[in-house]
XYZ file of C-alpha atoms in Angstrom:
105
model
C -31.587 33.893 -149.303
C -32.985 36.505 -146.743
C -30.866 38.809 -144.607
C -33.139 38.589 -141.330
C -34.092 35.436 -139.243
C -36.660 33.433 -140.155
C -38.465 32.398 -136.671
C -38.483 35.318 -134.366
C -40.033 34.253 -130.860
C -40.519 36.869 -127.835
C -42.165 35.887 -124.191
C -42.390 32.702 -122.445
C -44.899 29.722 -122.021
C -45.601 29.028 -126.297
C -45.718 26.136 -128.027
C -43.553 26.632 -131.557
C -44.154 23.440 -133.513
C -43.723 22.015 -136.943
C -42.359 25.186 -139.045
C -40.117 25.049 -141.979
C -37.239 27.614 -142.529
C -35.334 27.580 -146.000
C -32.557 30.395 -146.336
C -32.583 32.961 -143.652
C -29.228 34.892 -143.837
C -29.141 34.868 -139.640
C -30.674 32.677 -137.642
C -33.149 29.868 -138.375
C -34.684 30.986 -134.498
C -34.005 33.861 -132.723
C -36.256 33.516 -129.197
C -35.931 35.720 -125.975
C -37.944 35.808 -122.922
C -37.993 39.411 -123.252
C -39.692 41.401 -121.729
C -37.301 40.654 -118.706
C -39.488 40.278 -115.040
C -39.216 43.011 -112.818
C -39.521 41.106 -109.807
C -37.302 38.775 -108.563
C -38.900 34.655 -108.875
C -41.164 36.118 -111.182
C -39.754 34.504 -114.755
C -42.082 32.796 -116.901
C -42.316 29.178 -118.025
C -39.904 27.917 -120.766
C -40.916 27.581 -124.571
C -41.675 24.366 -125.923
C -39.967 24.031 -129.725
C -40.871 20.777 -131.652
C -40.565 19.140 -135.026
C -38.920 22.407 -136.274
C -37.006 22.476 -139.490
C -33.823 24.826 -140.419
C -32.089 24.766 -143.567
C -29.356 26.829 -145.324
C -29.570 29.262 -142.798
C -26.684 32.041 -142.264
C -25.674 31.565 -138.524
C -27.293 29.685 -135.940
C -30.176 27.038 -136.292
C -31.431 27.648 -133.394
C -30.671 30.778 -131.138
C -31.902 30.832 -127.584
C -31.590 33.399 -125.042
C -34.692 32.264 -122.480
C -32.753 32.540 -119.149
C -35.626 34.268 -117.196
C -38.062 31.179 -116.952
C -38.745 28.743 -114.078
C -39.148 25.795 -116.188
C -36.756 24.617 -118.913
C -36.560 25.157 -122.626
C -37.679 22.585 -124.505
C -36.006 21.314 -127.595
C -37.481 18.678 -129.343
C -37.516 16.488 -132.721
C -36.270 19.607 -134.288
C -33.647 19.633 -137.628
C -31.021 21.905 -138.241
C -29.462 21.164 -141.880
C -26.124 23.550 -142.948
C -25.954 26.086 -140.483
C -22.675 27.582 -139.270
C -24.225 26.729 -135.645
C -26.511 24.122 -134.620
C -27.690 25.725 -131.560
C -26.280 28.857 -129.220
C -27.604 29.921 -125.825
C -25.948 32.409 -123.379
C -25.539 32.128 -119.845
C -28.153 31.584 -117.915
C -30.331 29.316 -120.019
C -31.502 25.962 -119.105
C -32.207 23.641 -121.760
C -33.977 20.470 -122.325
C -32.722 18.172 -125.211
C -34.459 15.570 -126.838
C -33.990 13.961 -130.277
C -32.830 17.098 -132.188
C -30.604 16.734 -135.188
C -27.772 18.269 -137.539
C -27.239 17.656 -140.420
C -24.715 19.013 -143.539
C -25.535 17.870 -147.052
């Protein structure tokens, strides 16, 4: 079991697909659209996250805090499996859902 997170994802417009996370003590994900635009209507495009896998991780699954994008966030096909949280945003973020699961065993 780690003590960090075990995706960490900074910026806007990637593609994060098919990983496999087994024990990260915080989050499975941890993604921010840092750095934050300077100019107002000048956010980037929303990640894409797909066919992701989480398990036994210490907090969150997935942990999303993309609010400065014009498009949505996409979650996808992705798999959370014993995580305190499945998935936590904060204000501001807009997300697109499709398919994602969680799961305790």
């Amino acid at each position: 079991q780690g003590s960090g997170n075990g995706l960490i994802i900074f910026g806007s417009g990637h593609k994060v697909l098919s990983n496999t996370v087994i024990g990260a003590g915080g989050n499975g994900m941890f993604c921010d659209s840092r750095p934050v635009p300077t100019a107002a209507g000048e956010g980037g495009v929303g990640q894409h996250y797909e066919g992701n896998t989480f398990y036994n991780v210490g907090l969150t699954g997935m942990h999303i805090y993309h609010r400065h994008t014009t498009t949505p966030v996409t979650l996808a096909y992705n798999t959370v499996v014993n995580a305190k949280k499945f998935i936590d945003t904060i204000p501001g973020v807009v997300l697109s859902q499709k398919g994602n699961r969680e799961l305790s065993v």
